[in-house]
């Protein structure tokens, strides 16, 4: 063990006793002013980008499909208001590889009132007046009865055939199905393509796949959407139950912290144990069932996820995963059994602090409100930026043409030289783009939008952390609680943070945002290099992703503790981060065995709430309980609302427990400072409560001995602690 002076020299100087120190310093100055100015300029630039995007963008390009003339189908107040669907003249042309490069089918597209409902060719429809009147609904303007079929097809006024179609995302796609394992369209396997050829229905599949990316995804998305429409109110009820359970848990922690922690540990073990038992029962019940022994590898990917629940290997995998989690938790509890008592004492102290600062439980709603504004501004700006291009028209043709894919003007294309040289070509809408300075730097504006989104979101989170840290630090450093505390600790801390430390918050969030944007770029490169065969590049990219993930976690940890020090002492970011880092180094063992044990117990609390609500949601939506059979909605995938409720419950529980976590981290740093500043004597009494002091001092020998000195006067210390205990009991 190094000497005390050598130890402190490596990890900074400990705090000296200061009789005038009474908690968060009131007389403080502005910190990190340069970064504050930079943040304000960046925000003003962000507003400028938003205004520019809103003036140039057109969200209708996302909402409405666009025909070959660049007009929006179904837009209110236009001649196409009653024609909401986009119809492809020849969907099989969408099978061209050029579609994947240009994201546009080389066929005429027009807006129609409804999709075709029956098979029909132009040749057969032309001889029947009623059929031809129906057929003309899917033709361009100008088609008359006096025009012959060859002339209509030559000028590209009508499609050669119609196929039964269904609308999806306001586009008409062939109504494909299966009969005996054979692809059908309109319940038939073969059809005439209008030019004398008999085609198989499967020929339409490639065109539909390129036009919709994956046809089966459509069915899954529609079923999931239907499930949400049938179960949204039950999902809300589940989230309300999660919120009430979290609130009840927090309230019980306030008064019964020790008992609740042990109950929480027992319930987590029981809930996971029941999960193991349930998985085993399902595994055993499927024994001997036809097809139940099929492996996951043999089954492959299925859009109907309920199929996986019909094979034994799925439940075996669930059982193994839960068993591993159960064993890990039990082993951690065994090895940390002595430290759990210390963590409970810290949680009790946090409960008292929250009891004196009850409005801290409501503050996460304010943070959530600000984050919603940031996310909404980013999303709206991104949509307007992505739709601020101009329509670009290109030449599409079926035969060899030197002007193929060249830019054209649809208004005068019929009399242009390109049309004369390529008679069968058409000038069709291709995509949205542009050649102006604005369009050239559009990708830069999108990058700026993403970066400012990270910066603003991290700033809002940092503001919440510093505000709560200031409020809880006011509680800890009040010698007589709550008499020495400010009247409104949360509002006082919020005011100090915004008035003096906006630059510090911006500085810390800027560092974190830079790391996050680098991680986004690495993910983008990884996505682009998925098809690459260079193993060294993949390995290097994987290492970089891992390193920056670890760096992000470390910066978040450092920022969190730096904000606590800023809330107490009012110094700049770098000084506060250094002081917090060295303070944690000087108390490294306590950080490992006390602060992190408390985080683990709070995580178990979140896990318990998610588990309880998740089990209830499973039995309700799956119909496994007879009492809920008639109440539960009929769903395609009952895992959709279950997964939604589980994720939502975790976010709600995390919001409530984040207050506890911030309180524990603040009290822990204050406790370490208290040990360095004071020695428990009458002249230098501790600010920690008597109960916290008592249990921590019993474990002092197991922690780092150089963090504090032994108390100098046991009798005086005992008198001070008895008086403090009487004051706390009176306050409670």
XYZ file of C-alpha atoms in Angstrom:
732
model
C 0.000 0.000 0.000
C 1.588 3.352 -1.013
C 2.026 6.163 1.445
C -0.877 8.578 1.826
C 0.973 11.520 0.252
C 2.086 9.420 -2.704
C -1.441 8.065 -3.162
C -3.069 11.490 -3.118
C -0.359 12.848 -5.410
C -1.367 10.365 -8.079
C -5.076 10.929 -7.679
C -5.299 14.625 -6.833
C -5.451 16.407 -3.495
C -8.316 15.596 -1.104
C -10.734 18.319 -0.045
C -9.665 20.439 2.920
C -11.971 21.347 5.789
C -13.872 24.569 5.085
C -16.157 25.832 7.880
C -17.966 28.179 5.461
C -18.968 25.401 3.054
C -22.713 24.727 3.383
C -23.510 22.850 0.171
C -24.055 24.110 -3.410
C -22.254 27.447 -3.713
C -24.623 30.347 -4.351
C -22.092 33.000 -5.369
C -20.870 31.511 -8.634
C -20.035 32.806 -12.099
C -20.762 31.716 -15.667
C -18.673 28.771 -16.883
C -17.515 27.683 -20.356
C -18.774 30.900 -21.956
C -17.140 30.146 -25.327
C -19.053 26.877 -25.624
C -22.250 28.639 -24.551
C -21.838 31.129 -27.411
C -21.062 28.297 -29.827
C -24.187 26.427 -28.713
C -26.388 29.507 -29.159
C -24.955 30.103 -32.653
C -25.513 26.425 -33.511
C -29.131 26.623 -32.302
C -29.729 29.758 -34.390
C -28.226 27.926 -37.358
C -30.508 24.992 -36.597
C -33.524 27.299 -36.737
C -32.227 28.712 -40.035
C -31.918 25.203 -41.476
C -35.454 24.424 -40.314
C -36.879 27.591 -41.894
C -34.999 26.889 -45.139
C -36.231 23.290 -45.182
C -39.820 24.335 -44.481
C -39.723 26.877 -47.303
C -38.246 24.416 -49.827
C -39.672 21.077 -48.716
C -42.966 19.483 -49.609
C -44.137 16.605 -47.348
C -46.731 15.685 -49.943
C -43.931 13.857 -51.755
C -43.872 11.423 -48.823
C -47.619 11.266 -48.211
C -48.860 10.974 -51.793
C -47.570 8.763 -54.634
C -46.428 10.617 -57.761
C -47.502 9.813 -61.325
C -45.380 10.048 -64.482
C -46.081 13.783 -64.740
C -44.920 14.498 -61.201
C -48.475 15.078 -59.941
C -49.662 13.896 -56.533
C -52.364 11.230 -56.425
C -55.266 12.007 -54.087
C -54.110 15.482 -53.076
C -57.006 17.628 -51.853
C -57.857 20.658 -53.975
C -56.410 19.236 -57.208
C -58.009 17.486 -60.220
C -56.557 14.219 -58.866
C -58.288 14.543 -55.493
C -60.586 11.577 -56.237
C -57.777 9.450 -57.684
C -55.724 8.372 -54.666
C -54.063 5.243 -56.113
C -51.046 4.908 -58.406
C -51.455 2.424 -61.271
C -48.527 0.868 -63.215
C -49.103 0.235 -66.929
C -46.767 -2.789 -66.895
C -45.745 -3.927 -63.429
C -43.405 -6.565 -64.907
C -41.052 -3.796 -66.070
C -40.409 -3.114 -62.400
C -38.380 -6.346 -62.440
C -35.632 -4.478 -64.315
C -32.340 -4.120 -62.360
C -32.457 -0.388 -63.156
C -35.337 -0.074 -60.679
C -33.007 -0.877 -57.772
C -30.554 1.763 -59.024
C -32.984 4.571 -59.879
C -35.928 3.655 -57.588
C -38.324 4.202 -60.479
C -40.144 1.689 -62.691
C -39.573 2.342 -66.438
C -43.295 2.250 -67.195
C -46.086 4.792 -67.336
C -47.725 5.471 -63.993
C -51.027 7.272 -63.521
C -53.486 8.099 -60.752
C -56.752 6.131 -60.664
C -59.890 6.076 -58.517
C -59.518 2.402 -57.657
C -57.329 -0.510 -58.608
C -58.380 -2.952 -61.372
C -60.564 -5.776 -60.135
C -60.534 -8.206 -63.097
C -58.406 -9.557 -65.918
C -58.803 -7.773 -69.206
C -56.721 -7.187 -72.324
C -57.016 -4.151 -74.554
C -57.708 -6.325 -77.628
C -60.686 -8.074 -76.006
C -62.002 -4.963 -74.256
C -61.954 -2.939 -77.490
C -64.690 -5.078 -79.087
C -67.113 -4.580 -76.168
C -68.300 -1.031 -75.469
C -68.915 -1.560 -71.743
C -65.566 -3.282 -71.260
C -63.769 -0.536 -73.195
C -65.427 2.180 -71.079
C -64.145 0.393 -67.978
C -60.714 -0.070 -69.559
C -60.371 3.635 -70.397
C -60.328 4.455 -66.667
C -56.759 3.140 -66.726
C -55.693 4.984 -69.883
C -54.300 8.426 -70.527
C -56.537 11.250 -71.642
C -57.345 11.484 -75.332
C -58.329 7.843 -75.990
C -61.415 7.645 -78.220
C -63.481 4.838 -79.768
C -62.275 5.834 -83.212
C -58.653 5.006 -82.410
C -57.446 1.491 -83.232
C -55.681 -0.845 -80.851
C -52.310 -0.609 -82.675
C -52.392 3.200 -82.517
C -53.296 3.192 -78.791
C -50.447 0.812 -77.943
C -47.963 2.618 -80.199
C -48.607 5.960 -78.518
C -48.585 4.326 -75.071
C -52.028 5.629 -74.162
C -53.294 2.422 -72.496
C -51.756 -0.651 -70.854
C -51.824 -3.852 -72.883
C -53.636 -5.643 -70.054
C -55.202 -5.198 -66.644
C -54.620 -7.585 -63.728
C -56.636 -7.823 -60.496
C -54.815 -5.612 -57.998
C -54.988 -4.518 -54.377
C -53.863 -1.144 -52.971
C -50.829 -0.986 -50.696
C -49.280 2.343 -49.644
C -51.656 3.891 -52.227
C -50.165 1.858 -55.061
C -51.875 -0.889 -57.084
C -50.039 -4.207 -56.955
C -51.211 -7.550 -58.402
C -53.328 -9.565 -55.992
C -50.855 -12.421 -55.715
C -51.685 -15.585 -53.830
C -50.910 -19.286 -53.750
C -52.906 -22.355 -54.743
C -51.308 -25.713 -54.115
C -47.882 -24.097 -53.878
C -48.270 -22.318 -57.240
C -48.318 -18.527 -57.468
C -51.671 -17.135 -58.650
C -53.088 -13.744 -59.493
C -56.850 -13.358 -59.371
C -57.088 -17.114 -58.588
C -55.546 -18.125 -61.952
C -52.035 -19.318 -62.664
C -51.707 -18.119 -66.321
C -52.851 -15.028 -68.171
C -52.535 -13.331 -71.566
C -50.264 -10.275 -71.538
C -52.216 -8.375 -74.228
C -49.700 -8.896 -77.021
C -50.477 -12.551 -77.699
C -48.221 -14.210 -75.096
C -49.389 -16.536 -72.313
C -47.528 -15.672 -69.110
C -47.330 -17.363 -65.710
C -48.517 -15.501 -62.625
C -45.095 -15.953 -61.028
C -43.678 -13.604 -63.701
C -45.316 -10.784 -61.777
C -43.484 -11.610 -58.556
C -40.143 -10.007 -59.461
C -41.863 -6.800 -60.516
C -43.887 -6.647 -57.347
C -40.841 -7.442 -55.217
C -38.817 -4.612 -56.704
C -41.731 -2.203 -56.428
C -42.517 -3.049 -52.798
C -39.053 -4.329 -51.790
C -40.483 -7.471 -50.155
C -44.056 -8.574 -50.750
C -44.359 -10.555 -47.521
C -43.374 -7.502 -45.488
C -46.590 -5.896 -46.689
C -48.698 -8.624 -45.145
C -46.785 -8.516 -41.867
C -46.996 -4.718 -41.626
C -50.714 -4.710 -42.367
C -51.365 -7.413 -39.766
C -49.276 -5.573 -37.168
C -51.165 -2.357 -37.935
C -54.476 -4.182 -37.537
C -53.294 -5.622 -34.220
C -52.470 -2.120 -32.969
C -55.898 -0.817 -33.998
C -57.524 -3.699 -32.095
C -55.406 -3.495 -28.942
C -54.220 0.112 -28.550
C -56.480 0.857 -25.569
C -55.372 -2.327 -23.798
C -51.757 -1.316 -24.453
C -52.452 2.065 -22.836
C -54.005 0.293 -19.843
C -50.868 -1.847 -19.538
C -48.629 1.242 -19.627
C -50.802 2.956 -17.002
C -50.469 -0.148 -14.804
C -46.667 0.038 -15.276
C -46.687 3.722 -14.288
C -48.817 3.104 -11.198
C -46.665 0.116 -10.215
C -43.485 2.194 -10.589
C -44.976 5.035 -8.565
C -46.164 2.645 -5.855
C -42.722 1.043 -5.739
C -41.040 4.451 -5.344
C -43.449 5.457 -2.559
C -42.902 2.167 -0.713
C -39.141 2.613 -1.054
C -39.522 5.946 0.708
C -40.925 4.327 3.861
C -39.855 0.657 3.626
C -36.577 0.755 1.716
C -34.935 -2.224 3.436
C -37.986 -4.486 3.286
C -38.797 -3.477 -0.313
C -35.274 -4.238 -1.526
C -35.394 -7.757 -0.103
C -38.939 -8.275 -1.423
C -37.761 -6.995 -4.806
C -34.840 -9.449 -4.866
C -37.101 -12.355 -3.915
C -39.760 -11.444 -6.487
C -37.204 -11.095 -9.297
C -35.892 -14.574 -8.540
C -39.453 -15.950 -8.355
C -40.611 -14.269 -11.595
C -37.612 -15.564 -13.544
C -38.042 -18.954 -11.885
C -41.671 -19.055 -13.009
C -40.524 -18.172 -16.525
C -38.192 -21.178 -16.480
C -41.022 -23.406 -15.208
C -43.454 -22.133 -17.867
C -40.929 -22.695 -20.661
C -40.332 -26.245 -19.420
C -44.081 -26.985 -19.342
C -44.472 -25.702 -22.920
C -41.410 -27.719 -23.958
C -42.814 -30.877 -22.375
C -46.324 -30.301 -23.790
C -44.991 -30.258 -27.359
C -43.352 -33.671 -26.981
C -44.749 -35.997 -29.636
C -46.589 -33.224 -31.481
C -46.203 -33.382 -35.292
C -43.483 -31.006 -36.509
C -42.508 -29.921 -32.993
C -38.986 -31.341 -33.327
C -38.097 -29.165 -36.325
C -35.016 -27.054 -35.578
C -34.891 -23.275 -35.899
C -32.276 -23.608 -38.632
C -34.501 -25.932 -40.649
C -37.523 -23.669 -40.167
C -35.719 -20.537 -41.358
C -37.269 -17.074 -41.258
C -41.058 -16.949 -41.068
C -43.195 -13.817 -41.142
C -45.730 -15.514 -38.867
C -43.730 -15.524 -35.635
C -46.293 -17.686 -33.837
C -44.925 -20.626 -35.852
C -41.761 -20.527 -33.714
C -43.841 -21.132 -30.588
C -44.990 -24.461 -32.027
C -41.528 -26.068 -31.971
C -39.732 -27.398 -28.889
C -36.363 -25.826 -29.626
C -37.802 -22.298 -29.164
C -38.975 -23.023 -25.623
C -35.709 -24.838 -24.875
C -33.766 -21.732 -25.929
C -35.985 -19.491 -23.775
C -35.529 -21.842 -20.814
C -31.727 -21.887 -21.162
C -31.522 -18.084 -21.452
C -33.707 -17.534 -18.371
C -31.760 -20.158 -16.425
C -28.466 -18.420 -17.225
C -29.917 -15.061 -16.129
C -31.241 -16.653 -12.922
C -27.872 -18.213 -12.089
C -25.994 -14.962 -12.762
C -28.330 -12.975 -10.495
C -28.131 -15.552 -7.685
C -24.321 -15.678 -7.877
C -24.106 -11.878 -7.798
C -26.388 -11.766 -4.778
C -24.254 -14.388 -2.990
C -20.975 -12.568 -3.614
C -22.452 -9.135 -2.838
C -24.529 -10.169 0.185
C -22.461 -8.047 2.610
C -22.516 -5.011 0.362
C -26.267 -5.180 -0.131
C -26.704 -3.905 3.448
C -24.585 -0.859 2.627
C -26.499 -0.310 -0.621
C -29.780 -0.508 1.278
C -28.533 2.190 3.648
C -27.706 4.380 0.671
C -31.131 3.693 -0.864
C -32.747 4.621 2.468
C -30.835 7.896 2.424
C -31.940 8.462 -1.168
C -35.522 7.770 -0.090
C -35.257 10.426 2.611
C -33.797 12.873 0.115
C -36.600 12.239 -2.375
C -39.097 12.553 0.485
C -37.813 16.091 1.123
C -37.649 16.862 -2.631
C -40.883 15.235 -3.827
C -41.129 17.389 -6.960
C -38.032 15.556 -8.233
C -40.359 12.665 -9.123
C -42.230 14.963 -11.519
C -39.106 16.456 -13.108
C -38.599 13.532 -15.560
C -41.890 14.592 -17.182
C -40.317 17.984 -17.940
C -37.257 16.273 -19.433
C -39.542 13.994 -21.450
C -41.480 17.030 -22.748
C -38.278 18.746 -23.891
C -37.047 15.549 -25.568
C -40.362 15.222 -27.430
C -39.888 18.774 -28.766
C -36.311 17.990 -29.866
C -37.332 14.726 -31.568
C -40.342 16.341 -33.258
C -38.249 19.261 -34.582
C -35.604 16.891 -35.912
C -38.173 14.580 -37.574
C -40.122 17.417 -39.217
C -36.931 19.097 -40.440
C -35.622 15.785 -41.808
C -38.869 15.193 -43.719
C -38.858 18.700 -45.209
C -35.169 18.436 -46.142
C -35.672 15.064 -47.820
C -38.646 16.425 -49.805
C -37.102 19.738 -50.855
C -35.848 18.453 -54.217
C -37.363 19.276 -57.591
C -38.958 16.692 -59.923
C -36.509 15.269 -62.456
C -37.792 13.672 -65.688
C -35.810 11.147 -67.741
C -36.146 9.288 -71.012
C -37.371 5.688 -70.636
C -37.460 3.370 -73.641
C -37.710 -0.315 -74.533
C -35.373 -0.365 -77.539
C -31.799 0.869 -77.950
C -31.653 4.664 -77.714
C -28.698 7.016 -77.239
C -30.821 9.340 -75.110
C -31.827 6.611 -72.632
C -31.940 7.939 -69.052
C -31.228 11.468 -70.290
C -32.987 14.393 -68.614
C -36.040 15.669 -70.510
C -38.969 18.082 -70.300
C -42.395 16.379 -70.428
C -44.218 19.497 -71.661
C -42.594 19.562 -75.128
C -41.104 16.078 -75.334
C -43.516 14.922 -78.075
C -41.986 17.426 -80.525
C -38.403 17.200 -79.261
C -35.469 15.722 -81.285
C -35.076 12.947 -78.697
C -38.619 11.739 -79.383
C -37.951 11.882 -83.113
C -34.803 9.740 -82.785
C -36.420 7.312 -80.313
C -40.119 7.034 -81.274
C -40.996 4.451 -78.615
C -39.411 6.451 -75.776
C -41.285 8.365 -73.080
C -40.408 11.272 -70.800
C -41.381 10.053 -67.342
C -40.948 11.339 -63.818
C -37.795 9.694 -62.387
C -37.028 11.121 -58.942
C -36.648 14.303 -56.938
C -33.323 16.093 -57.225
C -31.785 19.395 -58.293
C -28.646 21.171 -59.472
C -28.807 24.377 -57.390
C -26.351 25.260 -54.613
C -29.023 24.343 -52.061
C -29.468 20.869 -53.541
C -25.707 20.287 -53.753
C -25.307 20.887 -50.012
C -28.515 19.098 -49.034
C -26.638 16.106 -47.628
C -24.616 18.509 -45.458
C -27.805 20.048 -44.105
C -29.134 16.586 -43.272
C -25.884 15.793 -41.425
C -26.166 19.094 -39.522
C -29.750 18.218 -38.606
C -28.691 14.833 -37.188
C -25.720 16.294 -35.297
C -27.792 19.081 -33.706
C -30.411 16.489 -32.777
C -27.791 14.561 -30.776
C -26.424 17.767 -29.265
C -29.827 19.097 -28.180
C -31.016 15.727 -26.861
C -27.829 15.288 -24.821
C -28.128 18.881 -23.580
C -31.675 18.241 -22.310
C -30.548 15.044 -20.572
C -27.557 16.849 -19.025
C -29.810 19.660 -17.808
C -31.964 17.114 -15.990
C -28.947 15.459 -14.400
C -27.433 18.740 -13.175
C -30.779 19.983 -11.869
C -31.458 16.838 -9.838
C -27.846 16.766 -8.630
C -28.142 20.340 -7.358
C -31.409 19.568 -5.563
C -30.105 16.422 -3.849
C -26.777 18.068 -2.984
C -28.771 20.797 -1.210
C -30.351 18.044 0.876
C -27.073 16.303 1.769
C -25.148 19.424 2.789
C -28.001 20.749 4.939
C -26.829 20.176 8.519
C -30.390 20.350 9.843
C -32.758 18.746 7.352
C -34.983 20.182 5.952
C -34.568 23.549 7.773
C -31.283 24.384 6.041
C -32.591 23.430 2.585
C -33.877 26.019 0.064
C -37.662 26.346 -0.222
C -37.763 24.977 -3.785
C -34.563 22.963 -4.319
C -35.426 21.687 -7.817
C -36.350 25.130 -9.175
C -33.298 26.683 -7.495
C -31.008 24.075 -9.065
C -32.689 24.492 -12.475
C -32.225 28.256 -12.300
C -28.539 27.938 -11.380
C -27.935 25.427 -14.166
C -29.473 27.591 -16.884
C -28.132 30.908 -15.615
C -24.522 29.958 -14.933
C -23.785 26.610 -16.580
C -25.436 26.523 -20.006
C -21.945 26.525 -21.531
C -20.836 23.627 -19.336
C -23.901 21.602 -20.277
C -23.258 22.390 -23.947
C -19.579 21.410 -23.612
C -20.280 18.012 -22.067
C -23.110 17.221 -24.471
C -20.958 18.326 -27.442
C -18.234 15.800 -26.580
C -20.814 13.050 -26.251
C -22.544 14.077 -29.507
C -19.286 13.936 -31.476
C -18.693 10.374 -30.290
C -22.291 9.401 -31.117
C -22.133 10.870 -34.622
C -18.896 8.943 -35.214
C -20.710 5.776 -34.153
C -23.508 6.583 -36.627
C -20.952 7.002 -39.422
C -19.330 3.687 -38.482
C -22.730 1.966 -38.619
C -23.304 3.541 -42.032
C -19.931 2.256 -43.280
C -20.696 -1.173 -41.842
C -23.991 -1.215 -43.739
C -22.226 -0.226 -46.968
C -19.480 -2.822 -46.543
C -21.781 -5.745 -45.766
C -21.271 -7.166 -49.232
C -17.511 -6.605 -49.194
C -15.174 -9.580 -48.986
C -12.308 -7.741 -47.264
C -12.105 -9.460 -43.881
C -9.460 -7.061 -42.569
C -11.744 -4.076 -43.230
C -14.601 -5.825 -41.435
C -12.363 -6.663 -38.473
C -11.038 -3.094 -38.254
C -14.557 -1.673 -38.452
C -15.742 -4.052 -35.732
C -12.860 -2.972 -33.462
C -13.615 0.711 -34.064
C -17.304 0.195 -33.270
C -16.420 -1.611 -30.050
C -13.903 1.073 -28.999
C -16.277 3.968 -29.616
C -19.082 2.133 -27.804
C -16.838 1.818 -24.742
C -15.733 5.439 -25.122
C -19.360 6.608 -25.216
C -20.138 4.688 -22.009
C -17.088 6.180 -20.277
C -17.935 9.748 -21.382
C -21.515 9.331 -20.135
C -20.206 8.162 -16.762
C -17.670 11.003 -16.567
C -20.203 13.649 -17.670
C -22.745 12.494 -15.101
C -20.285 12.883 -12.229
C -18.881 16.118 -13.650
C -22.373 17.652 -13.646
C -22.723 16.715 -9.970
C -19.493 18.562 -9.138
C -20.603 21.560 -11.227
C -23.932 21.630 -9.374
C -22.056 21.732 -6.035
C -19.029 23.971 -6.706
C -19.974 25.900 -9.859
C -16.658 25.311 -11.667
C -16.161 24.736 -15.405
C -16.563 21.369 -17.106
C -12.906 20.328 -17.335
C -12.136 21.201 -13.703
C -15.291 19.471 -12.472
C -14.643 16.385 -14.586
C -11.073 16.178 -13.246
C -12.203 16.621 -9.634
C -14.944 14.015 -10.012
C -12.594 11.566 -11.720
C -9.890 11.884 -9.048
C -12.471 11.710 -6.260
C -13.776 8.451 -7.715
C -10.214 7.140 -8.089
C -9.494 7.941 -4.443
C -12.610 5.927 -3.556
C -12.290 3.281 -6.229
C -13.257 0.377 -3.976
C -16.340 2.196 -2.730
C -17.364 2.918 -6.329
C -17.076 -0.763 -7.200
C -18.740 -2.231 -4.137
C -21.214 0.452 -3.100
C -22.365 2.684 -5.942
C -22.513 -0.131 -8.499
C -24.253 -2.497 -6.098
C -26.925 0.147 -5.664
C -27.242 0.482 -9.445
C -27.642 -3.292 -9.646
C -30.447 -3.264 -7.062
C -32.245 -0.451 -8.893
C -31.889 -2.422 -12.129
C -33.547 -5.373 -10.400
C -36.405 -3.037 -9.498
C -36.873 -2.101 -13.158
C -36.587 -5.763 -14.120
C -39.268 -6.678 -11.562
C -41.752 -4.102 -12.876
C -41.149 -5.137 -16.485
C -41.459 -8.812 -15.525
C -44.720 -8.383 -13.608
C -46.375 -6.271 -16.293
C -44.963 -8.517 -19.054
C -46.326 -11.714 -17.445
C -49.732 -10.087 -17.011
C -49.714 -8.911 -20.646
C -48.696 -12.388 -21.858
C -51.560 -14.151 -20.110
C -54.051 -11.480 -21.168
C -53.233 -11.152 -24.877
C -52.414 -14.835 -25.455
C -55.772 -15.926 -24.024
C -54.120 -18.483 -21.729
C -56.435 -17.477 -18.848
C -60.111 -18.371 -19.234
C -61.237 -15.222 -17.422
C -59.727 -13.103 -20.236
C -60.758 -15.248 -23.229
C -63.781 -13.112 -24.100
C -62.165 -9.832 -23.061
C -58.861 -10.053 -24.941
C -58.937 -8.772 -28.551
C -58.562 -11.168 -31.477
C -55.063 -10.612 -32.900
C -52.844 -11.913 -35.702
C -49.702 -11.684 -33.565
C -50.328 -11.454 -29.828
C -46.613 -10.715 -29.322
C -47.106 -7.243 -30.864
C -48.968 -5.689 -27.889
C -46.923 -7.768 -25.416
C -43.625 -6.447 -26.814
C -45.002 -2.906 -26.902
C -46.134 -3.095 -23.272
C -42.789 -4.585 -22.149
C -40.702 -1.909 -23.897
C -43.006 0.873 -22.715
C -42.943 -0.475 -19.148
C -39.163 -0.469 -19.119
C -39.023 3.140 -20.353
C -41.563 4.212 -17.711
C -39.755 2.355 -14.916
C -36.435 3.765 -16.117
C -37.876 7.287 -15.965
C -38.915 6.885 -12.323
C -35.816 5.006 -11.219
C -33.523 7.484 -12.989
C -34.410 9.960 -10.226
C -33.297 7.404 -7.642
C -30.136 6.631 -9.607
C -29.213 10.318 -9.850
C -29.962 10.772 -6.158
C -27.754 7.820 -5.217
C -24.878 9.035 -7.423
C -25.123 12.549 -5.964
C -25.263 11.338 -2.363
C -22.360 8.983 -3.022
C -20.088 11.759 -4.312
C -21.190 14.015 -1.455
C -20.459 11.191 0.991
C -16.922 10.808 -0.416
C -16.419 14.575 -0.147
C -17.797 14.527 3.398
C -15.274 11.885 4.451
C -12.416 13.997 3.095
C -13.623 17.331 4.495
C -14.633 16.156 7.953
C -13.570 13.624 10.512
C -16.688 13.259 12.665
C -15.361 15.299 15.588
C -17.267 18.110 17.301
C -15.264 20.679 15.328
C -15.648 18.879 12.013
C -18.874 16.814 12.164
C -20.105 14.727 9.259
C -23.085 15.917 7.216
C -24.243 12.365 6.499
C -27.117 10.955 8.508
C -26.340 8.919 11.616
C -27.735 5.699 10.120
C -25.679 6.050 6.946
C -22.574 6.955 8.958
C -23.039 3.984 11.265
C -23.270 1.293 8.579
C -20.601 2.824 6.362
C -18.163 3.182 9.226
C -18.533 -0.507 10.096
C -17.268 -1.352 6.610
C -14.567 1.333 6.602
C -11.828 -1.237 7.166
C -12.852 -3.084 4.007
C -12.683 0.096 1.934
C -9.767 2.338 1.124
C -8.257 3.466 4.431
C -6.690 6.650 3.107
C -9.965 8.215 2.042
C -10.589 9.669 5.474
C -9.145 9.895 8.950
C -10.357 8.097 12.031
C -12.671 10.127 14.267
C -10.744 12.018 16.906
C -13.289 12.219 19.670
C -15.693 9.324 20.031
C -17.711 10.960 22.842
C -18.236 14.174 20.897
C -19.039 12.169 17.796
C -21.637 10.157 19.706
C -23.275 13.348 21.036
C -23.435 14.860 17.562
C -24.916 11.710 16.052
C -27.576 11.461 18.796
C -28.592 15.089 18.230
C -28.638 14.530 14.464
C -30.802 11.432 14.879
C -33.300 13.362 17.016
C -33.473 16.091 14.343
C -34.032 13.530 11.569
C -36.738 11.721 13.515
C -38.461 15.042 14.124
C -38.237 15.930 10.412
C -39.603 12.528 9.375
